[in-house]
């Protein structure tokens, strides 16, 4: 299955993607994880992305589009993949459409994990306090504020983008973790 998980920072995309990877056998592709690995490794992309990520802004589209295009070609994506954190804006979504067309692949579904802004801040504060090795560079109040603005201005329009294509599903991300997983499995069964 080829899926996109959409949702604001702190919606639980990473947690749910890891569970779906296990339950559905599709490879989780998190651009945030890949970029953090590049920052840690000190690669050219990592050096370019470090400050942008710490401020909660978006890394240039061509960088993430190229990372995802290469990654989808890897053998572990042949049985399906789950995009977590990509696309992040309409330009990336259009680039993804083009890329999938060229690779003769088609998305099965896009699932929005809907969560009100009010509870995201406390969730991210909790994640920051529980992250082994210390919080992420962007799990702080200033950066989070920016990430939410970026989400609403640039990423949320993707909800209509995929609704218009007839492949959008939505689950209530404010339920507990197990319940959200059950909802995801239910909506994916209904395809
Ligand atoms: P995430 O782990 O998905 O919350 O992403 C952390 C940060 O990585 C974001 O705030 C961006 O700076 C960067 N990032 C991750 N995915 C993308 C993307 N698809 N496009 C641009 N920047 C991204």
JSON list of C-alpha atoms and ligand atoms in Angstrom, two decimals:
[
{"chain": "A", "resi": 1, "resn": "UNK", "atom": "CA", "xyz": [0.00, 0.00, 0.00]},
{"chain": "A", "resi": 2, "resn": "UNK", "atom": "CA", "xyz": [1.21, 3.53, -0.78]},
{"chain": "A", "resi": 3, "resn": "UNK", "atom": "CA", "xyz": [0.06, 6.08, 1.75]},
{"chain": "A", "resi": 4, "resn": "UNK", "atom": "CA", "xyz": [0.55, 9.60, 3.01]},
{"chain": "A", "resi": 5, "resn": "UNK", "atom": "CA", "xyz": [-0.02, 10.51, 6.64]},
{"chain": "A", "resi": 6, "resn": "UNK", "atom": "CA", "xyz": [-0.95, 14.18, 6.99]},
{"chain": "A", "resi": 7, "resn": "UNK", "atom": "CA", "xyz": [-1.19, 16.15, 10.20]},
{"chain": "A", "resi": 8, "resn": "UNK", "atom": "CA", "xyz": [0.29, 18.95, 12.27]},
{"chain": "A", "resi": 9, "resn": "UNK", "atom": "CA", "xyz": [3.48, 18.58, 14.33]},
{"chain": "A", "resi": 10, "resn": "UNK", "atom": "CA", "xyz": [2.67, 16.48, 17.38]},
{"chain": "A", "resi": 11, "resn": "UNK", "atom": "CA", "xyz": [-0.33, 14.76, 15.73]},
{"chain": "A", "resi": 12, "resn": "UNK", "atom": "CA", "xyz": [1.33, 11.38, 16.19]},
{"chain": "A", "resi": 13, "resn": "UNK", "atom": "CA", "xyz": [2.28, 10.73, 12.55]},
{"chain": "A", "resi": 14, "resn": "UNK", "atom": "CA", "xyz": [5.62, 9.14, 13.48]},
{"chain": "A", "resi": 15, "resn": "UNK", "atom": "CA", "xyz": [4.10, 6.90, 16.17]},
{"chain": "A", "resi": 16, "resn": "UNK", "atom": "CA", "xyz": [1.27, 5.75, 13.93]},
{"chain": "A", "resi": 17, "resn": "UNK", "atom": "CA", "xyz": [3.53, 5.34, 10.89]},
{"chain": "A", "resi": 18, "resn": "UNK", "atom": "CA", "xyz": [5.78, 2.98, 12.86]},
{"chain": "A", "resi": 19, "resn": "UNK", "atom": "CA", "xyz": [2.73, 0.90, 13.85]},
{"chain": "A", "resi": 20, "resn": "UNK", "atom": "CA", "xyz": [1.36, 0.80, 10.30]},
{"chain": "A", "resi": 21, "resn": "UNK", "atom": "CA", "xyz": [4.79, -0.19, 9.02]},
{"chain": "A", "resi": 22, "resn": "UNK", "atom": "CA", "xyz": [4.65, -3.17, 11.35]},
{"chain": "A", "resi": 23, "resn": "UNK", "atom": "CA", "xyz": [0.99, -4.05, 10.72]},
{"chain": "A", "resi": 24, "resn": "UNK", "atom": "CA", "xyz": [0.76, -3.40, 6.97]},
{"chain": "A", "resi": 25, "resn": "UNK", "atom": "CA", "xyz": [4.33, -4.09, 5.92]},
{"chain": "A", "resi": 26, "resn": "UNK", "atom": "CA", "xyz": [4.87, -0.76, 4.17]},
{"chain": "A", "resi": 27, "resn": "UNK", "atom": "CA", "xyz": [8.11, 1.11, 4.75]},
{"chain": "A", "resi": 28, "resn": "UNK", "atom": "CA", "xyz": [7.90, 4.31, 6.79]},
{"chain": "A", "resi": 29, "resn": "UNK", "atom": "CA", "xyz": [9.56, 7.21, 4.97]},
{"chain": "A", "resi": 30, "resn": "UNK", "atom": "CA", "xyz": [9.94, 10.18, 7.30]},
{"chain": "A", "resi": 31, "resn": "UNK", "atom": "CA", "xyz": [11.64, 13.18, 5.70]},
{"chain": "A", "resi": 32, "resn": "UNK", "atom": "CA", "xyz": [12.13, 14.66, 9.19]},
{"chain": "A", "resi": 33, "resn": "UNK", "atom": "CA", "xyz": [14.01, 11.51, 10.34]},
{"chain": "A", "resi": 34, "resn": "UNK", "atom": "CA", "xyz": [16.09, 11.46, 7.14]},
{"chain": "A", "resi": 35, "resn": "UNK", "atom": "CA", "xyz": [16.99, 15.14, 7.51]},
{"chain": "A", "resi": 36, "resn": "UNK", "atom": "CA", "xyz": [17.87, 14.71, 11.21]},
{"chain": "A", "resi": 37, "resn": "UNK", "atom": "CA", "xyz": [20.13, 11.79, 10.24]},
{"chain": "A", "resi": 38, "resn": "UNK", "atom": "CA", "xyz": [21.80, 14.02, 7.62]},
{"chain": "A", "resi": 39, "resn": "UNK", "atom": "CA", "xyz": [22.31, 16.75, 10.24]},
{"chain": "A", "resi": 40, "resn": "UNK", "atom": "CA", "xyz": [23.87, 14.25, 12.67]},
{"chain": "A", "resi": 41, "resn": "UNK", "atom": "CA", "xyz": [26.10, 12.81, 9.94]},
{"chain": "A", "resi": 42, "resn": "UNK", "atom": "CA", "xyz": [27.17, 16.33, 8.93]},
{"chain": "A", "resi": 43, "resn": "UNK", "atom": "CA", "xyz": [26.47, 15.75, 5.22]},
{"chain": "A", "resi": 44, "resn": "UNK", "atom": "CA", "xyz": [26.08, 18.68, 2.81]},
{"chain": "A", "resi": 45, "resn": "UNK", "atom": "CA", "xyz": [22.28, 18.38, 3.01]},
{"chain": "A", "resi": 46, "resn": "UNK", "atom": "CA", "xyz": [22.52, 18.19, 6.81]},
{"chain": "A", "resi": 47, "resn": "UNK", "atom": "CA", "xyz": [24.59, 21.37, 6.98]},
{"chain": "A", "resi": 48, "resn": "UNK", "atom": "CA", "xyz": [22.09, 23.13, 4.72]},
{"chain": "A", "resi": 49, "resn": "UNK", "atom": "CA", "xyz": [19.08, 21.87, 6.71]},
{"chain": "A", "resi": 50, "resn": "UNK", "atom": "CA", "xyz": [20.28, 22.30, 10.31]},
{"chain": "A", "resi": 51, "resn": "UNK", "atom": "CA", "xyz": [19.43, 25.98, 10.88]},
{"chain": "A", "resi": 52, "resn": "UNK", "atom": "CA", "xyz": [16.24, 25.83, 8.80]},
{"chain": "A", "resi": 53, "resn": "UNK", "atom": "CA", "xyz": [14.95, 22.91, 10.86]},
{"chain": "A", "resi": 54, "resn": "UNK", "atom": "CA", "xyz": [15.89, 24.48, 14.19]},
{"chain": "A", "resi": 55, "resn": "UNK", "atom": "CA", "xyz": [13.82, 27.54, 13.23]},
{"chain": "A", "resi": 56, "resn": "UNK", "atom": "CA", "xyz": [10.85, 25.37, 12.26]},
{"chain": "A", "resi": 57, "resn": "UNK", "atom": "CA", "xyz": [10.95, 26.44, 8.62]},
{"chain": "A", "resi": 58, "resn": "UNK", "atom": "CA", "xyz": [10.80, 24.18, 5.55]},
{"chain": "A", "resi": 59, "resn": "UNK", "atom": "CA", "xyz": [13.88, 22.79, 3.86]},
{"chain": "A", "resi": 60, "resn": "UNK", "atom": "CA", "xyz": [13.86, 23.63, 0.10]},
{"chain": "A", "resi": 61, "resn": "UNK", "atom": "CA", "xyz": [11.41, 21.54, -1.93]},
{"chain": "A", "resi": 62, "resn": "UNK", "atom": "CA", "xyz": [14.04, 20.24, -4.39]},
{"chain": "A", "resi": 63, "resn": "UNK", "atom": "CA", "xyz": [16.06, 18.77, -1.50]},
{"chain": "A", "resi": 64, "resn": "UNK", "atom": "CA", "xyz": [13.21, 16.72, 0.00]},
{"chain": "A", "resi": 65, "resn": "UNK", "atom": "CA", "xyz": [11.71, 15.77, -3.37]},
{"chain": "A", "resi": 66, "resn": "UNK", "atom": "CA", "xyz": [15.03, 14.33, -4.48]},
{"chain": "A", "resi": 67, "resn": "UNK", "atom": "CA", "xyz": [15.54, 12.47, -1.17]},
{"chain": "A", "resi": 68, "resn": "UNK", "atom": "CA", "xyz": [12.08, 10.88, -1.47]},
{"chain": "A", "resi": 69, "resn": "UNK", "atom": "CA", "xyz": [12.45, 10.04, -5.15]},
{"chain": "A", "resi": 70, "resn": "UNK", "atom": "CA", "xyz": [15.71, 8.16, -4.48]},
{"chain": "A", "resi": 71, "resn": "UNK", "atom": "CA", "xyz": [14.32, 6.46, -1.39]},
{"chain": "A", "resi": 72, "resn": "UNK", "atom": "CA", "xyz": [11.18, 5.17, -3.15]},
{"chain": "A", "resi": 73, "resn": "UNK", "atom": "CA", "xyz": [13.44, 3.37, -5.64]},
{"chain": "A", "resi": 74, "resn": "UNK", "atom": "CA", "xyz": [15.00, 1.25, -2.86]},
{"chain": "A", "resi": 75, "resn": "UNK", "atom": "CA", "xyz": [13.90, -2.42, -2.78]},
{"chain": "A", "resi": 76, "resn": "UNK", "atom": "CA", "xyz": [12.24, -2.13, 0.65]},
{"chain": "A", "resi": 77, "resn": "UNK", "atom": "CA", "xyz": [9.64, 0.23, -0.84]},
{"chain": "A", "resi": 78, "resn": "UNK", "atom": "CA", "xyz": [8.55, -2.25, -3.51]},
{"chain": "A", "resi": 79, "resn": "UNK", "atom": "CA", "xyz": [5.86, -3.69, -1.20]},
{"chain": "A", "resi": 80, "resn": "UNK", "atom": "CA", "xyz": [4.59, -0.22, -0.31]},
{"chain": "A", "resi": 81, "resn": "UNK", "atom": "CA", "xyz": [5.53, 2.91, 1.61]},
{"chain": "A", "resi": 82, "resn": "UNK", "atom": "CA", "xyz": [4.08, 5.36, 4.00]},
{"chain": "A", "resi": 83, "resn": "UNK", "atom": "CA", "xyz": [5.09, 9.00, 3.67]},
{"chain": "A", "resi": 84, "resn": "UNK", "atom": "CA", "xyz": [5.36, 10.77, 7.03]},
{"chain": "A", "resi": 85, "resn": "UNK", "atom": "CA", "xyz": [6.09, 14.50, 6.84]},
{"chain": "A", "resi": 86, "resn": "UNK", "atom": "CA", "xyz": [6.09, 14.64, 3.04]},
{"chain": "A", "resi": 87, "resn": "UNK", "atom": "CA", "xyz": [4.61, 16.37, 1.09]},
{"chain": "A", "resi": 88, "resn": "UNK", "atom": "CA", "xyz": [4.59, 19.53, 3.19]},
{"chain": "A", "resi": 89, "resn": "UNK", "atom": "CA", "xyz": [3.15, 21.97, 0.63]},
{"chain": "A", "resi": 90, "resn": "UNK", "atom": "CA", "xyz": [1.29, 21.95, -2.69]},
{"chain": "A", "resi": 91, "resn": "UNK", "atom": "CA", "xyz": [4.50, 22.25, -4.76]},
{"chain": "A", "resi": 92, "resn": "UNK", "atom": "CA", "xyz": [5.84, 19.07, -3.11]},
{"chain": "A", "resi": 93, "resn": "UNK", "atom": "CA", "xyz": [2.49, 17.31, -3.67]},
{"chain": "A", "resi": 94, "resn": "UNK", "atom": "CA", "xyz": [2.61, 18.22, -7.37]},
{"chain": "A", "resi": 95, "resn": "UNK", "atom": "CA", "xyz": [6.22, 17.04, -7.59]},
{"chain": "A", "resi": 96, "resn": "UNK", "atom": "CA", "xyz": [5.17, 13.78, -5.93]},
{"chain": "A", "resi": 97, "resn": "UNK", "atom": "CA", "xyz": [2.34, 13.28, -8.45]},
{"chain": "A", "resi": 98, "resn": "UNK", "atom": "CA", "xyz": [4.80, 13.77, -11.28]},
{"chain": "A", "resi": 99, "resn": "UNK", "atom": "CA", "xyz": [7.40, 11.49, -9.70]},
{"chain": "A", "resi": 100, "resn": "UNK", "atom": "CA", "xyz": [4.91, 8.68, -9.03]},
{"chain": "A", "resi": 101, "resn": "UNK", "atom": "CA", "xyz": [3.57, 8.98, -12.58]},
{"chain": "A", "resi": 102, "resn": "UNK", "atom": "CA", "xyz": [7.09, 8.58, -13.96]},
{"chain": "A", "resi": 103, "resn": "UNK", "atom": "CA", "xyz": [7.63, 5.53, -11.73]},
{"chain": "A", "resi": 104, "resn": "UNK", "atom": "CA", "xyz": [4.23, 4.07, -12.70]},
{"chain": "A", "resi": 105, "resn": "UNK", "atom": "CA", "xyz": [3.05, 4.12, -9.11]},
{"chain": "A", "resi": 106, "resn": "UNK", "atom": "CA", "xyz": [-0.20, 5.34, -7.59]},
{"chain": "A", "resi": 107, "resn": "UNK", "atom": "CA", "xyz": [-1.18, 6.49, -4.10]},
{"chain": "A", "resi": 108, "resn": "UNK", "atom": "CA", "xyz": [-3.79, 4.32, -2.39]},
{"chain": "A", "resi": 109, "resn": "UNK", "atom": "CA", "xyz": [-4.82, 6.83, 0.26]},
{"chain": "A", "resi": 110, "resn": "UNK", "atom": "CA", "xyz": [-3.96, 10.00, 2.13]},
{"chain": "A", "resi": 111, "resn": "UNK", "atom": "CA", "xyz": [-4.98, 9.98, 5.78]},
{"chain": "A", "resi": 112, "resn": "UNK", "atom": "CA", "xyz": [-5.30, 13.14, 7.83]},
{"chain": "A", "resi": 113, "resn": "UNK", "atom": "CA", "xyz": [-4.70, 12.75, 11.57]},
{"chain": "A", "resi": 114, "resn": "UNK", "atom": "CA", "xyz": [-6.82, 15.64, 12.82]},
{"chain": "A", "resi": 115, "resn": "UNK", "atom": "CA", "xyz": [-5.79, 17.30, 16.10]},
{"chain": "A", "resi": 116, "resn": "UNK", "atom": "CA", "xyz": [-6.72, 20.73, 17.51]},
{"chain": "A", "resi": 117, "resn": "UNK", "atom": "CA", "xyz": [-3.82, 23.16, 17.95]},
{"chain": "A", "resi": 118, "resn": "UNK", "atom": "CA", "xyz": [-4.66, 23.52, 21.66]},
{"chain": "A", "resi": 119, "resn": "UNK", "atom": "CA", "xyz": [-3.35, 20.08, 22.58]},
{"chain": "A", "resi": 120, "resn": "UNK", "atom": "CA", "xyz": [-0.33, 20.03, 20.24]},
{"chain": "A", "resi": 121, "resn": "UNK", "atom": "CA", "xyz": [1.79, 22.32, 22.40]},
{"chain": "A", "resi": 122, "resn": "UNK", "atom": "CA", "xyz": [1.42, 20.14, 25.50]},
{"chain": "A", "resi": 123, "resn": "UNK", "atom": "CA", "xyz": [2.06, 16.98, 23.44]},
{"chain": "A", "resi": 124, "resn": "UNK", "atom": "CA", "xyz": [5.29, 18.38, 22.05]},
{"chain": "A", "resi": 125, "resn": "UNK", "atom": "CA", "xyz": [6.42, 19.58, 25.48]},
{"chain": "A", "resi": 126, "resn": "UNK", "atom": "CA", "xyz": [5.82, 16.03, 26.70]},
{"chain": "A", "resi": 127, "resn": "UNK", "atom": "CA", "xyz": [7.80, 14.56, 23.77]},
{"chain": "A", "resi": 128, "resn": "UNK", "atom": "CA", "xyz": [10.66, 17.01, 24.43]},
{"chain": "A", "resi": 129, "resn": "UNK", "atom": "CA", "xyz": [10.84, 15.94, 28.08]},
{"chain": "A", "resi": 130, "resn": "UNK", "atom": "CA", "xyz": [10.77, 12.23, 27.19]},
{"chain": "A", "resi": 131, "resn": "UNK", "atom": "CA", "xyz": [13.20, 12.12, 24.23]},
{"chain": "A", "resi": 132, "resn": "UNK", "atom": "CA", "xyz": [16.26, 10.04, 25.06]},
{"chain": "A", "resi": 133, "resn": "UNK", "atom": "CA", "xyz": [19.40, 12.11, 24.53]},
{"chain": "A", "resi": 134, "resn": "UNK", "atom": "CA", "xyz": [17.54, 15.39, 24.97]},
{"chain": "A", "resi": 135, "resn": "UNK", "atom": "CA", "xyz": [14.85, 17.21, 23.02]},
{"chain": "A", "resi": 136, "resn": "UNK", "atom": "CA", "xyz": [15.02, 17.81, 19.25]},
{"chain": "A", "resi": 137, "resn": "UNK", "atom": "CA", "xyz": [16.43, 21.20, 18.23]},
{"chain": "A", "resi": 138, "resn": "UNK", "atom": "CA", "xyz": [12.95, 22.23, 17.07]},
{"chain": "A", "resi": 139, "resn": "UNK", "atom": "CA", "xyz": [10.92, 21.01, 20.08]},
{"chain": "A", "resi": 140, "resn": "UNK", "atom": "CA", "xyz": [10.97, 24.37, 21.83]},
{"chain": "A", "resi": 141, "resn": "UNK", "atom": "CA", "xyz": [8.27, 27.03, 22.21]},
{"chain": "A", "resi": 142, "resn": "UNK", "atom": "CA", "xyz": [9.57, 29.47, 19.57]},
{"chain": "A", "resi": 143, "resn": "UNK", "atom": "CA", "xyz": [10.17, 26.87, 16.88]},
{"chain": "A", "resi": 144, "resn": "UNK", "atom": "CA", "xyz": [6.92, 25.06, 17.61]},
{"chain": "A", "resi": 145, "resn": "UNK", "atom": "CA", "xyz": [4.98, 28.30, 17.14]},
{"chain": "A", "resi": 146, "resn": "UNK", "atom": "CA", "xyz": [6.62, 28.65, 13.75]},
{"chain": "A", "resi": 147, "resn": "UNK", "atom": "CA", "xyz": [5.99, 25.01, 12.80]},
{"chain": "A", "resi": 148, "resn": "UNK", "atom": "CA", "xyz": [2.28, 25.45, 13.52]},
{"chain": "A", "resi": 149, "resn": "UNK", "atom": "CA", "xyz": [2.12, 28.61, 11.39]},
{"chain": "A", "resi": 150, "resn": "UNK", "atom": "CA", "xyz": [3.94, 26.78, 8.57]},
{"chain": "A", "resi": 151, "resn": "UNK", "atom": "CA", "xyz": [1.56, 23.84, 8.94]},
{"chain": "A", "resi": 152, "resn": "UNK", "atom": "CA", "xyz": [-1.57, 25.98, 8.63]},
{"chain": "A", "resi": 153, "resn": "UNK", "atom": "CA", "xyz": [-0.24, 28.16, 5.82]},
{"chain": "A", "resi": 154, "resn": "UNK", "atom": "CA", "xyz": [1.54, 25.57, 3.70]},
{"chain": "A", "resi": 155, "resn": "UNK", "atom": "CA", "xyz": [0.60, 22.01, 4.67]},
{"chain": "A", "resi": 156, "resn": "UNK", "atom": "CA", "xyz": [-3.10, 22.23, 5.60]},
{"chain": "A", "resi": 157, "resn": "UNK", "atom": "CA", "xyz": [-4.06, 23.19, 1.99]},
{"chain": "A", "resi": 158, "resn": "UNK", "atom": "CA", "xyz": [-3.07, 19.61, 1.09]},
{"chain": "A", "resi": 159, "resn": "UNK", "atom": "CA", "xyz": [-6.23, 18.42, 2.83]},
{"chain": "A", "resi": 160, "resn": "UNK", "atom": "CA", "xyz": [-8.32, 20.04, 0.06]},
{"chain": "A", "resi": 161, "resn": "UNK", "atom": "CA", "xyz": [-5.75, 19.05, -2.57]},
{"chain": "A", "resi": 162, "resn": "UNK", "atom": "CA", "xyz": [-6.25, 15.35, -1.78]},
{"chain": "A", "resi": 163, "resn": "UNK", "atom": "CA", "xyz": [-9.98, 15.72, -1.02]},
{"chain": "A", "resi": 164, "resn": "UNK", "atom": "CA", "xyz": [-10.40, 16.99, -4.59]},
{"chain": "A", "resi": 165, "resn": "UNK", "atom": "CA", "xyz": [-8.59, 13.89, -5.85]},
{"chain": "A", "resi": 166, "resn": "UNK", "atom": "CA", "xyz": [-11.05, 11.74, -3.87]},
{"chain": "A", "resi": 167, "resn": "UNK", "atom": "CA", "xyz": [-8.39, 9.90, -1.85]},
{"chain": "A", "resi": 168, "resn": "UNK", "atom": "CA", "xyz": [-8.53, 11.76, 1.49]},
{"chain": "A", "resi": 169, "resn": "UNK", "atom": "CA", "xyz": [-9.53, 9.95, 4.69]},
{"chain": "A", "resi": 170, "resn": "UNK", "atom": "CA", "xyz": [-9.57, 11.48, 8.15]},
{"chain": "A", "resi": 171, "resn": "UNK", "atom": "CA", "xyz": [-9.20, 10.08, 11.67]},
{"chain": "A", "resi": 172, "resn": "UNK", "atom": "CA", "xyz": [-9.59, 11.73, 15.06]},
{"chain": "A", "resi": 173, "resn": "UNK", "atom": "CA", "xyz": [-6.03, 12.15, 16.33]},
{"chain": "A", "resi": 174, "resn": "UNK", "atom": "CA", "xyz": [-7.19, 13.31, 19.75]},
{"chain": "A", "resi": 175, "resn": "UNK", "atom": "CA", "xyz": [-8.18, 9.79, 20.78]},
{"chain": "A", "resi": 176, "resn": "UNK", "atom": "CA", "xyz": [-5.63, 7.62, 22.58]},
{"chain": "A", "resi": 177, "resn": "UNK", "atom": "CA", "xyz": [-2.79, 6.02, 20.58]},
{"chain": "A", "resi": 178, "resn": "UNK", "atom": "CA", "xyz": [-4.36, 2.54, 20.25]},
{"chain": "A", "resi": 179, "resn": "UNK", "atom": "CA", "xyz": [-7.68, 4.02, 19.22]},
{"chain": "A", "resi": 180, "resn": "UNK", "atom": "CA", "xyz": [-6.05, 6.13, 16.49]},
{"chain": "A", "resi": 181, "resn": "UNK", "atom": "CA", "xyz": [-4.30, 2.99, 15.16]},
{"chain": "A", "resi": 182, "resn": "UNK", "atom": "CA", "xyz": [-7.65, 1.17, 15.06]},
{"chain": "A", "resi": 183, "resn": "UNK", "atom": "CA", "xyz": [-9.28, 4.10, 13.24]},
{"chain": "A", "resi": 184, "resn": "UNK", "atom": "CA", "xyz": [-6.43, 4.14, 10.71]},
{"chain": "A", "resi": 185, "resn": "UNK", "atom": "CA", "xyz": [-6.75, 0.42, 10.05]},
{"chain": "A", "resi": 186, "resn": "UNK", "atom": "CA", "xyz": [-10.53, 0.80, 9.65]},
{"chain": "A", "resi": 187, "resn": "UNK", "atom": "CA", "xyz": [-10.36, 3.65, 7.13]},
{"chain": "A", "resi": 188, "resn": "UNK", "atom": "CA", "xyz": [-7.67, 1.85, 5.15]},
{"chain": "A", "resi": 189, "resn": "UNK", "atom": "CA", "xyz": [-9.82, -1.30, 5.00]},
{"chain": "A", "resi": 190, "resn": "UNK", "atom": "CA", "xyz": [-12.69, 0.75, 3.56]},
{"chain": "A", "resi": 191, "resn": "UNK", "atom": "CA", "xyz": [-10.68, 1.83, 0.53]},
{"chain": "B", "resi": 1, "resn": "LIG", "atom": "P1", "xyz": [9.17, 16.46, 11.19]},
{"chain": "B", "resi": 1, "resn": "LIG", "atom": "O1", "xyz": [10.06, 15.46, 11.84]},
{"chain": "B", "resi": 1, "resn": "LIG", "atom": "O2", "xyz": [8.31, 15.89, 10.09]},
{"chain": "B", "resi": 1, "resn": "LIG", "atom": "O3", "xyz": [8.37, 17.26, 12.19]},
{"chain": "B", "resi": 1, "resn": "LIG", "atom": "O4", "xyz": [10.12, 17.51, 10.45]},
{"chain": "B", "resi": 1, "resn": "LIG", "atom": "C1", "xyz": [11.07, 18.27, 11.18]},
{"chain": "B", "resi": 1, "resn": "LIG", "atom": "C2", "xyz": [11.58, 19.40, 10.30]},
{"chain": "B", "resi": 1, "resn": "LIG", "atom": "O5", "xyz": [12.26, 18.86, 9.15]},
{"chain": "B", "resi": 1, "resn": "LIG", "atom": "C3", "xyz": [10.53, 20.33, 9.71]},
{"chain": "B", "resi": 1, "resn": "LIG", "atom": "O6", "xyz": [10.12, 21.35, 10.61]},
{"chain": "B", "resi": 1, "resn": "LIG", "atom": "C4", "xyz": [11.27, 20.89, 8.50]},
{"chain": "B", "resi": 1, "resn": "LIG", "atom": "O7", "xyz": [12.23, 21.85, 8.87]},
{"chain": "B", "resi": 1, "resn": "LIG", "atom": "C5", "xyz": [12.02, 19.66, 8.01]},
{"chain": "B", "resi": 1, "resn": "LIG", "atom": "N1", "xyz": [11.20, 18.88, 7.07]},
{"chain": "B", "resi": 1, "resn": "LIG", "atom": "C6", "xyz": [10.71, 17.61, 7.25]},
{"chain": "B", "resi": 1, "resn": "LIG", "atom": "N2", "xyz": [10.01, 17.21, 6.19]},
{"chain": "B", "resi": 1, "resn": "LIG", "atom": "C7", "xyz": [10.05, 18.24, 5.30]},
{"chain": "B", "resi": 1, "resn": "LIG", "atom": "C8", "xyz": [9.50, 18.46, 4.01]},
{"chain": "B", "resi": 1, "resn": "LIG", "atom": "N3", "xyz": [8.75, 17.51, 3.41]},
{"chain": "B", "resi": 1, "resn": "LIG", "atom": "N4", "xyz": [9.74, 19.64, 3.40]},
{"chain": "B", "resi": 1, "resn": "LIG", "atom": "C9", "xyz": [10.49, 20.59, 3.97]},
{"chain": "B", "resi": 1, "resn": "LIG", "atom": "N5", "xyz": [11.03, 20.48, 5.20]},
{"chain": "B", "resi": 1, "resn": "LIG", "atom": "C10", "xyz": [10.82, 19.31, 5.85]}
]
